[in-house]
Coordinates of C-alpha atoms in Angstrom, one line a residue:
Chain A
M1 CA -15.5 -46.7 9.4
K2 CA -16.8 -44.3 11.7
G3 CA -18.3 -42.4 8.2
E4 CA -20.9 -46.0 8.1
S5 CA -21.2 -45.7 11.8
I6 CA -22.9 -42.3 11.9
L7 CA -24.8 -42.6 9.1
E8 CA -26.1 -45.8 10.8
L9 CA -27.1 -43.4 14.0
K10 CA -28.7 -41.2 11.9
D11 CA -30.5 -44.3 10.0
I12 CA -32.2 -44.8 13.2
K13 CA -32.5 -41.5 14.4
M14 CA -34.4 -40.9 11.9
T15 CA -37.7 -43.4 11.7
E16 CA -37.4 -41.7 15.6
K17 CA -37.5 -37.9 15.1
Q18 CA -38.0 -38.5 11.2
W19 CA -38.5 -34.8 10.8
N20 CA -35.8 -33.3 13.1
S21 CA -32.9 -35.7 11.5
S22 CA -34.3 -35.3 7.9
T23 CA -33.0 -31.4 9.1
K24 CA -29.6 -31.9 10.1
I25 CA -28.7 -33.9 7.5
W26 CA -29.9 -31.1 4.8
T27 CA -27.9 -28.0 6.8
E28 CA -24.9 -30.6 7.2
Q29 CA -24.9 -30.7 3.2
R30 CA -26.8 -26.8 3.1
G31 CA -22.4 -25.7 5.0
R32 CA -20.5 -28.8 3.1
M33 CA -22.1 -27.0 -0.1
I34 CA -21.6 -23.5 1.1
T35 CA -17.8 -24.7 1.9
L36 CA -16.9 -25.6 -0.9
T37 CA -18.3 -23.5 -3.1
S38 CA -15.8 -21.0 -1.3
V39 CA -13.1 -22.8 -1.5
S40 CA -13.3 -23.3 -5.1
I41 CA -14.6 -20.0 -6.3
M42 CA -11.4 -19.2 -3.8
I43 CA -8.8 -21.3 -5.8
I44 CA -10.5 -20.2 -9.2
I45 CA -9.4 -16.8 -8.5
A46 CA -5.6 -17.8 -7.8
V47 CA -5.1 -19.3 -10.9
S48 CA -6.5 -17.2 -12.9
I49 CA -4.1 -14.4 -11.0
L50 CA -0.9 -17.2 -11.7
Y51 CA -1.9 -18.0 -15.2
F52 CA -3.0 -13.9 -16.1
V53 CA -0.4 -12.9 -14.4
A54 CA 1.9 -15.7 -15.9
S55 CA 0.7 -15.6 -19.6
K56 CA 1.0 -11.4 -20.0
G57 CA 4.2 -11.3 -18.1
F58 CA 5.8 -13.6 -20.6
S59 CA 4.8 -12.3 -23.6
T60 CA 7.4 -10.2 -23.2
F61 CA 9.8 -12.3 -23.9
T62 CA 7.3 -14.7 -26.2
V63 CA 5.5 -12.3 -28.7
N64 CA 8.1 -9.2 -28.4
K65 CA 10.9 -11.2 -28.4
A66 CA 13.0 -9.3 -25.4
S67 CA 15.3 -11.9 -24.1
I68 CA 15.2 -13.5 -20.4
I69 CA 19.0 -12.8 -19.3
D70 CA 18.6 -9.5 -20.4
F71 CA 15.9 -9.0 -18.1
F72 CA 17.5 -10.2 -15.6
T73 CA 21.4 -8.4 -16.3
G74 CA 19.9 -5.3 -18.3
M75 CA 21.0 -1.7 -16.8
Q76 CA 18.0 -0.1 -18.7
W77 CA 14.7 0.1 -19.1
K78 CA 13.4 2.2 -21.6
P79 CA 10.2 -1.2 -23.0
S80 CA 9.7 1.6 -25.1
T81 CA 12.0 1.7 -27.4
L82 CA 13.2 -0.7 -29.4
D83 CA 17.6 -2.2 -29.6
D84 CA 19.5 -3.2 -32.6
L85 CA 16.7 -6.3 -33.6
G86 CA 13.8 -4.8 -32.9
R87 CA 13.8 -6.0 -29.5
P88 CA 12.5 -3.0 -26.4
I89 CA 14.9 -3.4 -23.8
V90 CA 14.5 -4.6 -20.8
G91 CA 17.0 -4.5 -18.2
A92 CA 14.9 -4.4 -15.2
L93 CA 18.4 -5.2 -12.8
P94 CA 18.2 -1.3 -10.8
L95 CA 14.5 -2.4 -10.1
I96 CA 15.9 -5.6 -8.7
F97 CA 18.2 -4.6 -7.4
G98 CA 16.0 -1.3 -6.0
S99 CA 13.3 -3.6 -4.4
F100 CA 15.6 -6.4 -2.2
A101 CA 17.9 -3.0 -1.4
V102 CA 14.9 -1.6 0.6
T103 CA 13.5 -5.0 1.4
L104 CA 16.8 -6.3 3.1
L105 CA 17.7 -3.3 4.3
A106 CA 14.2 -2.4 5.9
A107 CA 14.3 -5.6 7.6
I108 CA 18.0 -5.2 9.2
I109 CA 16.6 -2.4 10.3
C110 CA 13.4 -3.4 11.5
A111 CA 13.8 -7.1 12.9
P112 CA 15.4 -5.8 16.4
L113 CA 13.4 -3.0 17.2
A114 CA 10.1 -4.9 16.2
I115 CA 12.1 -7.7 18.7
G116 CA 12.8 -5.6 21.4
A117 CA 9.4 -4.6 21.2
A118 CA 7.9 -7.8 21.5
V119 CA 9.5 -9.3 24.2
F120 CA 9.1 -6.1 25.8
M121 CA 5.5 -6.6 25.6
T122 CA 5.1 -10.5 27.0
E123 CA 8.0 -10.9 29.5
I124 CA 9.0 -6.8 30.8
S125 CA 5.4 -5.6 30.5
P126 CA 2.9 -7.7 29.5
K127 CA -0.5 -5.7 31.7
F128 CA 1.0 -2.6 29.4
G129 CA 1.8 -3.9 26.4
K130 CA -0.9 -5.5 25.9
K131 CA -3.4 -2.2 26.7
I132 CA -1.2 0.6 25.7
L133 CA 1.1 -0.5 23.4
Q134 CA -1.0 -3.1 20.6
P135 CA -3.7 -0.7 20.2
V136 CA -1.1 1.5 19.5
I137 CA 1.1 -0.7 16.7
E138 CA -2.3 -2.3 15.1
L139 CA -3.1 2.0 14.6
L140 CA -0.6 1.5 12.8
V141 CA -1.1 -1.1 10.5
G142 CA -4.5 0.8 10.0
I143 CA -3.2 4.4 8.5
P144 CA -3.0 3.7 4.8
S145 CA 0.6 3.6 2.6
V146 CA -0.1 6.8 0.6
V147 CA 0.2 8.4 3.9
Y148 CA 3.4 7.2 4.9
G149 CA 4.4 8.3 2.1
F150 CA 3.9 11.7 1.8
V151 CA 5.3 11.5 5.0
G152 CA 7.8 10.3 3.7
L153 CA 8.3 13.1 1.3
S154 CA 7.8 15.6 4.0
V155 CA 9.7 15.3 6.6
V156 CA 11.8 12.3 5.6
V157 CA 13.4 13.8 2.6
P158 CA 14.2 16.9 3.3
F159 CA 15.7 16.1 6.5
L160 CA 17.7 13.7 5.2
R161 CA 18.5 15.9 2.4
E162 CA 19.8 18.7 4.6
N163 CA 21.8 16.4 6.8
I164 CA 22.8 13.9 4.8
G165 CA 23.2 15.3 1.6
G166 CA 22.3 14.7 -2.1
S167 CA 18.7 14.8 -3.5
G168 CA 17.5 13.4 -0.4
F169 CA 15.4 10.7 -3.1
G170 CA 16.7 7.4 -2.7
I171 CA 17.0 4.5 -0.5
A172 CA 17.7 5.4 2.0
A173 CA 13.6 7.5 2.7
G174 CA 12.6 3.9 1.2
T175 CA 14.3 2.2 3.9
I176 CA 12.8 4.5 6.4
V177 CA 9.3 4.8 5.6
L178 CA 9.1 1.0 4.6
T179 CA 10.4 1.0 8.6
I180 CA 7.8 2.0 10.1
M181 CA 5.8 0.6 7.9
I182 CA 6.3 -3.0 8.4
L183 CA 7.1 -2.8 12.5
P184 CA 3.2 -3.4 13.1
T185 CA 3.7 -6.6 11.5
I186 CA 6.5 -7.8 12.3
T187 CA 6.0 -6.9 15.9
S188 CA 2.9 -8.5 16.5
L189 CA 4.2 -11.7 15.2
S190 CA 7.2 -11.7 17.0
V191 CA 4.7 -11.7 20.3
D192 CA 2.3 -14.5 18.7
A193 CA 5.8 -16.6 18.0
I194 CA 7.2 -15.8 21.6
E195 CA 3.3 -15.8 23.6
A196 CA 4.0 -19.5 21.4
V197 CA 6.6 -20.2 24.1
P198 CA 5.5 -23.2 26.3
M199 CA 5.5 -21.5 30.3
Q200 CA 7.6 -24.7 30.9
I201 CA 10.3 -24.5 29.5
R202 CA 10.2 -20.5 31.3
E203 CA 9.7 -22.0 34.3
A204 CA 12.4 -24.9 34.0
S205 CA 15.2 -21.7 33.5
L206 CA 13.8 -19.8 36.3
A207 CA 14.4 -22.9 38.6
L208 CA 18.0 -23.6 37.2
G209 CA 18.9 -20.1 38.6
A210 CA 19.1 -18.3 35.5
T211 CA 17.6 -14.3 35.5
R212 CA 14.8 -12.5 33.5
W213 CA 17.3 -12.0 30.7
Q214 CA 19.6 -14.9 30.4
T215 CA 16.1 -16.6 30.0
I216 CA 15.1 -14.2 27.9
Y217 CA 18.5 -14.0 25.4
R218 CA 19.4 -18.0 25.2
V219 CA 15.9 -19.8 26.4
I220 CA 13.0 -17.7 25.1
L221 CA 14.3 -16.1 22.2
K222 CA 16.5 -19.6 20.6
T223 CA 12.9 -21.5 21.3
S224 CA 10.6 -19.2 19.0
L225 CA 13.3 -18.6 16.6
P226 CA 11.6 -20.3 14.0
G227 CA 8.4 -17.6 14.9
L228 CA 10.7 -14.6 15.0
L229 CA 11.7 -15.6 11.7
T230 CA 9.0 -16.1 10.2
A231 CA 7.6 -12.9 11.9
I232 CA 10.8 -11.2 9.5
V233 CA 10.0 -12.5 6.5
F234 CA 6.3 -12.0 6.2
G235 CA 7.4 -8.2 6.9
M236 CA 9.8 -8.2 3.8
A237 CA 7.1 -9.9 2.3
R238 CA 5.1 -6.9 2.5
A239 CA 8.1 -3.9 2.3
F240 CA 8.7 -6.3 -0.2
G241 CA 5.7 -5.5 -2.1
E242 CA 5.0 -2.1 -0.9
A243 CA 4.1 0.1 -4.2
L244 CA 2.2 3.9 -3.3
A245 CA 4.6 5.2 -0.5
V246 CA 8.1 3.9 -1.4
Q247 CA 7.6 5.4 -5.5
M248 CA 6.5 8.6 -3.8
V249 CA 10.1 8.8 -2.1
I250 CA 12.6 6.9 -3.9
G251 CA 13.3 9.2 -7.0
N252 CA 12.2 6.5 -9.8
S253 CA 15.2 6.8 -11.2
T254 CA 16.2 3.1 -13.2
V255 CA 19.6 3.1 -12.5
I256 CA 21.2 1.3 -9.8
P257 CA 22.7 4.4 -7.5
S258 CA 26.4 4.6 -5.9
S259 CA 24.8 6.2 -2.7
L260 CA 21.7 5.9 -0.7
V261 CA 20.4 9.6 -1.2
E262 CA 20.5 9.1 -4.6
P263 CA 16.9 8.3 -6.8
A264 CA 16.9 4.8 -7.1
S265 CA 13.6 2.6 -7.9
T266 CA 12.4 -0.8 -7.1
L267 CA 9.4 -3.4 -9.3
T268 CA 6.9 -1.7 -7.6
S269 CA 7.8 2.0 -7.8
I270 CA 8.1 2.2 -11.8
L271 CA 5.4 -0.6 -12.0
T272 CA 2.3 1.7 -10.7
M273 CA 4.1 4.9 -12.4
G274 CA 3.8 3.0 -16.0
M275 CA 0.6 1.9 -15.4
G276 CA -0.8 4.9 -16.6
Y277 CA 1.0 5.8 -19.7
T278 CA 1.1 2.6 -21.4
V279 CA -1.8 1.1 -23.5
M280 CA -2.8 -2.7 -23.6
G281 CA -0.9 -5.4 -25.5
K282 CA 1.8 -2.5 -26.4
A283 CA 5.6 -4.2 -25.4
E284 CA 5.9 -1.3 -22.4
N285 CA 2.4 -3.0 -21.1
N286 CA 3.8 -5.9 -21.7
A287 CA 7.1 -5.1 -19.5
L288 CA 5.4 -4.2 -17.0
W289 CA 3.5 -7.6 -16.7
S290 CA 7.0 -9.0 -16.9
L291 CA 7.8 -6.9 -13.7
A292 CA 4.1 -8.2 -12.0
L293 CA 5.4 -11.5 -12.5
V294 CA 8.0 -11.0 -11.3
L295 CA 6.9 -9.8 -7.8
L296 CA 3.9 -12.8 -7.7
L297 CA 7.7 -15.6 -7.7
M298 CA 8.9 -12.9 -5.2
S299 CA 5.7 -13.7 -3.3
L300 CA 5.6 -17.5 -3.5
I301 CA 9.4 -17.8 -2.8
F302 CA 8.5 -15.5 0.7
I303 CA 5.4 -18.3 1.6
I304 CA 7.9 -21.2 1.4
I305 CA 10.6 -19.6 3.2
I306 CA 7.6 -19.2 5.8
R307 CA 6.4 -22.4 5.7
I308 CA 9.4 -24.3 5.8
L309 CA 10.5 -21.5 9.0
G310 CA 6.4 -22.7 10.2
R311 CA 7.6 -27.1 10.1
R312 CA 10.9 -26.1 11.8
R313 CA 9.3 -24.9 14.9
V314 CA 9.6 -27.6 17.5
Y315 CA 9.8 -27.4 21.3
Chain B
M1 CA -21.2 -1.3 32.0
R2 CA -20.6 1.8 32.3
K3 CA -17.3 2.5 30.8
R4 CA -18.3 0.0 27.9
I5 CA -21.5 3.0 26.8
I6 CA -18.8 5.2 27.5
A7 CA -16.9 3.4 25.8
L8 CA -18.7 3.0 22.6
F9 CA -20.4 6.2 22.6
S10 CA -16.7 8.0 22.1
M11 CA -16.0 5.5 19.8
L12 CA -19.8 6.6 18.1
L13 CA -18.7 9.9 18.4
V14 CA -15.2 9.8 16.8
F15 CA -17.0 8.4 14.1
A16 CA -19.4 10.9 13.4
I17 CA -16.2 13.6 13.5
V18 CA -15.0 11.6 10.4
A19 CA -18.0 11.1 9.0
A20 CA -18.4 14.9 8.8
G21 CA -15.8 15.6 8.2
C22 CA -15.1 13.7 5.3
G23 CA -19.0 12.9 3.9
S24 CA -18.8 15.6 0.7
G25 CA -15.9 13.6 -0.2
S26 CA -16.8 9.5 0.0
E27 CA -20.9 10.6 -1.4
T28 CA -18.8 12.1 -5.0
D29 CA -16.7 8.7 -4.9
S30 CA -19.9 5.9 -4.8
K31 CA -21.5 8.2 -6.7
A32 CA -18.5 7.1 -9.4
N33 CA -18.4 3.5 -8.7
A34 CA -21.6 3.0 -8.7
E35 CA -22.2 5.0 -11.6
G36 CA -19.2 4.9 -13.6
G37 CA -19.1 3.9 -17.6
N38 CA -23.1 4.0 -18.0
K39 CA -24.2 5.8 -20.9
K40 CA -27.1 7.2 -20.8
E41 CA -28.9 8.6 -23.8
E42 CA -31.0 10.5 -22.6
T43 CA -30.5 14.4 -22.5
T44 CA -29.2 15.8 -19.6
K45 CA -29.7 13.2 -17.0
G46 CA -27.1 10.2 -16.5
S47 CA -23.6 10.0 -16.2
I48 CA -20.5 9.6 -18.3
T49 CA -17.2 9.6 -17.3
A50 CA -14.3 10.8 -18.8
V51 CA -10.2 9.6 -17.4
G52 CA -6.9 10.2 -18.8
S53 CA -4.4 13.5 -18.8
S54 CA -3.6 14.8 -15.7
A55 CA -2.3 18.5 -17.2
L56 CA -6.4 18.7 -18.1
Q57 CA -7.8 16.4 -15.3
P58 CA -8.3 20.2 -13.3
L59 CA -10.7 21.6 -16.4
V60 CA -12.6 19.0 -16.8
D61 CA -13.0 18.9 -12.8
E62 CA -14.3 22.6 -12.8
A63 CA -16.5 22.3 -16.1
A64 CA -18.5 19.0 -14.8
N65 CA -19.2 20.4 -11.3
Q66 CA -20.9 24.2 -13.0
F67 CA -22.2 21.5 -16.0
M68 CA -23.6 19.5 -13.1
S69 CA -25.7 22.0 -10.7
K70 CA -27.4 23.4 -14.2
H71 CA -28.6 20.4 -15.2
S72 CA -30.4 18.4 -11.8
G73 CA -29.6 14.4 -12.2
S74 CA -26.5 14.8 -15.1
T75 CA -23.5 12.9 -13.6
I76 CA -20.5 13.3 -14.7
N77 CA -17.2 11.4 -13.4
V78 CA -13.4 12.7 -14.1
Q79 CA -10.3 10.6 -13.6
G80 CA -6.7 11.1 -14.4
G81 CA -4.7 8.6 -15.4
G82 CA -2.5 9.7 -18.0
S83 CA -3.2 10.8 -21.6
G84 CA -2.0 7.4 -22.5
T85 CA -4.5 5.6 -20.4
G86 CA -7.5 8.0 -21.9
L87 CA -6.3 7.1 -25.1
S88 CA -6.2 3.3 -24.3
Q89 CA -9.4 3.8 -22.4
I90 CA -11.5 5.6 -25.2
S91 CA -10.4 3.6 -28.2
E92 CA -11.4 0.8 -26.0
G93 CA -14.7 2.1 -25.6
A94 CA -14.5 1.6 -22.0
V95 CA -15.2 5.4 -21.3
D96 CA -17.7 8.1 -22.8
I97 CA -14.2 10.4 -23.4
G98 CA -10.6 10.4 -23.4
N99 CA -8.6 13.3 -22.3
S100 CA -5.1 13.6 -23.4
D101 CA -2.5 16.0 -24.3
I102 CA -1.1 14.3 -27.5
F103 CA -2.7 13.4 -30.4
A104 CA -4.2 9.8 -31.1
E105 CA -1.7 9.4 -33.6
E106 CA 1.8 10.0 -32.0
K107 CA 0.8 6.9 -29.7
D108 CA 1.5 3.5 -30.2
G109 CA -0.7 1.0 -30.8
I110 CA -4.6 3.2 -30.8
D111 CA -6.4 3.2 -34.2
A112 CA -7.3 6.5 -34.5
S113 CA -9.6 6.1 -37.2
K114 CA -11.8 6.0 -34.7
L115 CA -12.2 8.8 -32.7
V116 CA -13.3 12.2 -32.8
D117 CA -10.9 14.8 -31.7
H118 CA -12.5 17.3 -29.9
K119 CA -9.1 20.6 -29.3
V120 CA -11.1 22.5 -25.8
A121 CA -8.1 23.9 -24.8
V122 CA -4.2 24.8 -25.6
V123 CA -1.5 24.2 -23.0
G124 CA 1.9 25.6 -22.3
M125 CA 4.2 24.0 -21.1
G126 CA 7.8 25.3 -19.3
P127 CA 10.4 24.7 -17.4
V128 CA 10.3 25.2 -13.7
V129 CA 13.5 26.1 -10.9
N130 CA 13.9 25.8 -7.4
K131 CA 14.0 29.7 -6.0
E132 CA 18.0 29.1 -5.0
A133 CA 18.8 28.1 -8.5
G134 CA 19.7 31.6 -9.3
V135 CA 18.5 31.8 -12.6
E136 CA 15.6 32.9 -15.0
D137 CA 16.6 33.1 -18.8
I138 CA 18.4 30.6 -20.7
T139 CA 19.0 29.8 -23.9
K140 CA 17.3 26.3 -25.4
Q141 CA 20.8 25.2 -26.3
Q142 CA 21.2 25.5 -22.2
L143 CA 18.3 23.8 -22.2
I144 CA 18.9 20.8 -24.2
D145 CA 22.6 20.6 -22.3
I146 CA 21.2 20.2 -18.7
F147 CA 18.7 17.5 -19.4
T148 CA 20.4 15.9 -22.1
G149 CA 23.2 15.5 -18.4
K150 CA 26.2 18.1 -20.2
I151 CA 25.5 21.0 -17.7
K152 CA 25.9 19.8 -14.2
N153 CA 26.0 23.0 -12.3
W154 CA 23.8 25.7 -12.4
K155 CA 27.2 28.2 -12.5
D156 CA 27.2 27.1 -15.7
V157 CA 24.3 28.7 -17.4
G158 CA 25.0 32.2 -14.4
G159 CA 23.5 30.9 -11.5
K160 CA 24.9 29.6 -8.6
D161 CA 27.7 27.2 -7.5
Q162 CA 24.4 24.6 -6.9
E163 CA 24.6 21.0 -8.4
I164 CA 21.5 21.1 -11.2
V165 CA 18.3 18.1 -9.9
L166 CA 16.9 16.6 -12.8
I167 CA 13.3 15.7 -12.6
N168 CA 11.4 14.1 -15.3
R169 CA 8.0 13.4 -15.6
A170 CA 7.1 9.7 -16.1
E171 CA 7.7 8.1 -19.4
G172 CA 5.1 8.3 -21.7
S173 CA 3.2 10.8 -19.9
G174 CA 2.2 13.5 -21.5
T175 CA 3.8 16.3 -20.9
R176 CA 7.1 15.1 -21.0
A177 CA 6.2 13.5 -24.9
V178 CA 5.2 17.6 -25.6
F179 CA 8.4 18.6 -23.7
E180 CA 10.4 16.4 -25.2
A181 CA 9.2 17.0 -28.6
T182 CA 9.1 21.0 -28.5
A183 CA 11.9 22.3 -26.1
L184 CA 14.3 19.7 -26.3
D185 CA 14.0 19.0 -30.3
G186 CA 13.1 15.1 -29.7
A187 CA 16.4 14.9 -27.8
T188 CA 16.6 12.1 -25.2
P189 CA 17.4 13.1 -20.9
A190 CA 19.5 11.8 -19.2
Q191 CA 19.3 9.2 -16.4
A192 CA 17.0 11.0 -13.8
Q193 CA 14.5 10.6 -11.2
E194 CA 10.8 10.7 -12.4
Q195 CA 7.9 11.5 -10.7
D196 CA 3.8 10.7 -12.1
S197 CA 2.4 13.6 -11.1
S198 CA 2.7 17.1 -11.5
G199 CA 1.7 18.1 -8.0
T200 CA 4.4 16.2 -6.7
V201 CA 6.6 17.5 -9.2
Q202 CA 5.4 21.1 -7.9
K203 CA 6.7 20.5 -4.2
I204 CA 9.6 18.6 -5.1
V205 CA 10.9 21.8 -7.4
S206 CA 9.9 23.9 -5.3
E207 CA 11.4 22.0 -1.9
T208 CA 14.9 20.9 -3.7
P209 CA 17.8 23.2 -4.1
G210 CA 18.7 23.0 -7.5
A211 CA 15.5 21.2 -8.9
I212 CA 14.4 21.9 -12.7
S213 CA 11.4 19.9 -14.0
Y214 CA 8.3 20.9 -16.5
L215 CA 5.1 21.8 -16.2
A216 CA 1.4 23.3 -17.8
F217 CA 1.2 26.8 -17.3
S218 CA -1.5 25.6 -14.6
Y219 CA 0.7 24.6 -11.9
F220 CA 2.4 27.9 -12.1
N221 CA 3.2 29.6 -8.3
D222 CA 4.7 31.9 -6.3
S223 CA 6.9 28.8 -5.1
I224 CA 9.1 28.2 -7.9
T225 CA 11.0 30.1 -11.2
P226 CA 9.4 29.7 -14.8
L227 CA 12.2 29.9 -17.0
K228 CA 12.3 32.1 -20.2
V229 CA 13.3 30.4 -23.1
D230 CA 15.7 32.5 -25.4
G231 CA 14.0 36.2 -23.7
V232 CA 11.0 34.0 -24.4
E233 CA 8.2 34.4 -21.4
P234 CA 6.7 31.2 -20.7
T235 CA 2.8 33.1 -21.5
A236 CA -0.2 32.8 -22.7
T237 CA -0.1 35.4 -25.7
N238 CA 3.7 34.1 -26.1
V239 CA 1.7 31.1 -26.9
E240 CA -0.8 32.1 -29.3
T241 CA 1.4 33.9 -31.9
N242 CA 4.1 30.7 -31.5
E243 CA 6.8 32.6 -29.7
W244 CA 6.6 30.0 -27.0
K245 CA 7.1 27.0 -28.5
I246 CA 6.9 24.5 -25.8
W247 CA 2.5 24.1 -25.7
A248 CA 0.2 20.9 -26.6
Y249 CA -3.6 21.0 -27.1
E250 CA -6.0 19.5 -24.9
H251 CA -8.3 16.6 -27.1
M252 CA -11.1 15.1 -25.8
Y253 CA -11.7 12.3 -28.0
T254 CA -14.8 10.6 -28.0
N255 CA -15.4 7.2 -30.1
G256 CA -17.6 7.9 -32.5
D257 CA -19.2 11.6 -33.0
P258 CA -20.7 12.5 -29.5
T259 CA -24.8 11.7 -28.7
G260 CA -26.6 12.3 -25.6
L261 CA -24.9 13.9 -22.0
T262 CA -21.3 13.7 -23.9
K263 CA -22.2 15.6 -26.9
E264 CA -24.1 18.2 -24.4
F265 CA -21.0 18.9 -22.3
L266 CA -18.6 18.7 -25.4
D267 CA -20.2 22.1 -26.6
F268 CA -20.7 23.4 -23.1
I269 CA -16.5 22.9 -22.2
L270 CA -16.3 25.1 -26.1
S271 CA -18.8 27.1 -25.2
D272 CA -17.9 30.9 -25.2
E273 CA -19.5 31.0 -20.9
I274 CA -16.1 28.3 -20.2
Q275 CA -13.3 29.3 -23.0
S276 CA -13.3 33.0 -21.9
S277 CA -14.0 31.9 -18.1
L278 CA -12.9 29.1 -16.8
I279 CA -10.2 28.0 -19.2
T280 CA -7.9 31.6 -18.9
E281 CA -8.9 32.0 -14.5
L282 CA -7.3 28.2 -14.0
G283 CA -4.2 28.9 -16.7
Y284 CA -5.4 26.9 -19.7
I285 CA -5.1 29.4 -23.2
P286 CA -8.5 29.4 -25.1
V287 CA -8.4 27.2 -29.0
T288 CA -10.0 30.5 -30.3
G289 CA -7.5 33.2 -29.3
M290 CA -5.0 30.6 -31.1
K291 CA -3.2 32.7 -34.1
V292 CA -1.7 29.4 -35.1
E293 CA -2.5 25.8 -36.1
R294 CA -0.6 22.9 -35.4
D295 CA -1.3 19.6 -36.6
A296 CA -0.7 15.7 -35.8
E297 CA 3.1 15.8 -37.3
G298 CA 3.5 19.1 -35.6
K299 CA 3.6 21.2 -38.6
I300 CA 2.7 24.9 -37.5
T301 CA 0.6 26.2 -40.0
N302 CA -1.7 30.6 -39.8
K303 CA -4.5 30.1 -39.3

């Protein structure tokens, strides 16, 4: 209905100022065309990446006949060797364990730090926060991950070795590096979440006689909880997918370690390490694609969680 | 207004400093991106790409620099990525030269019949340990026992009471393949940490007490201790006579016979000029000096 009336209006104008109006229609259509093309290109890219990774990732199980159960429960990662049945040995459990371990630990350490910083920047000292802390945190985002990895290798690993023991390489080093890497993500998203809490809620709380800390603790953090959780999940998604920095400090041994300072590995670290040494189409290469598929599915799960959390947001 | 101008100016200044700092680096990068993989027939002009083995990369890099300064207008892009990458890229025809530490016949999934082998150098490799280990000479059996995890402490081989930290190269690395075949007699090393570049291995061995790994001679330096095996010292002379058995040819594979710039560059690397100076300078061993020959099956014959 609405569209029709606009069209009629345009038709009337057409007779009055024909040139001007036809240009307008053309501009409208052109804008539509440009956006439609962009959207369709994006959809095509997303679908083809999904299709490519999935088809490659599944060929470990279809072409090379590895068993899916072994993939998720097996403890041995030796895709270039065949077992008695002629299937490549692809037990990815140590890698999956490593990925989850560093991600969860990093999130557990990072979340209180980041949310604390966000509360300071929004509630306690907004001026100082906006002027100094915000740029500092944004700066951290811009540092390439190889630099984090190198700092981890030169500072964190020796520190752990001398003070805690073991070789220093392991989940502990990976966790520390990742914590610093996801700190800016969680902080800035938490700032957004807390800032989105309506002013009236704060005023209401203060009017009831609550102190600032009571307001922050009982009102603001509670109302912004879905947003804060989204921030944490975003950070975890980053940590889960981070490859280079983790690869440099985790030691890349495909075992489930018995301590935090023993070499372990993650999905991404094995993926990046193996890339240069495999030949397209062979079992070793397909196995790496299977790891990539797991990573893709995990990021899908993270996105779904973020969506569900986002839907809960009501003030 | 003035504040803005000052801010803008200081930003420009920072950018200028940064740009000056990495100017040379980014220039070659953009060249590599723009011209990567273009194959042109005309001689000494145009650009070619060589990809693969990180053990061979320093040599090809330096040779390419010398070649380019002599023949202006030619560009040779040298990239690492590992022997597997080198072999797969060259057999797919994606690059002009594929560098590898291992024979193409030894790599699964590579059709070696299409590839032409150019052995440009020999590289010796050897076990290296952290300086604090207190060991300089071990037997081959001890070496195998250490890498398969049977010996776990340096005191068992006459060193300090210090736990052994094993560092492997990534599975599929050319150096690792050579080391396993020639030093460990084909034994599979114990599950240990893996690193994917020689540079990182060197750094980690030099800093981690009790660490052991293996490196090409070109990565030997004062920060680590190369081990003698059965009393034989890891030196170029011992490699030439095959007394030191852990060595490999450095192959530069082409897809079919080389032509144009590719041929000129390969001839340049094989020329006396490079073989007698640059190769030894960088810690490699010239093919011409070898007293023995080894084929893809590992058979040794006297020259």
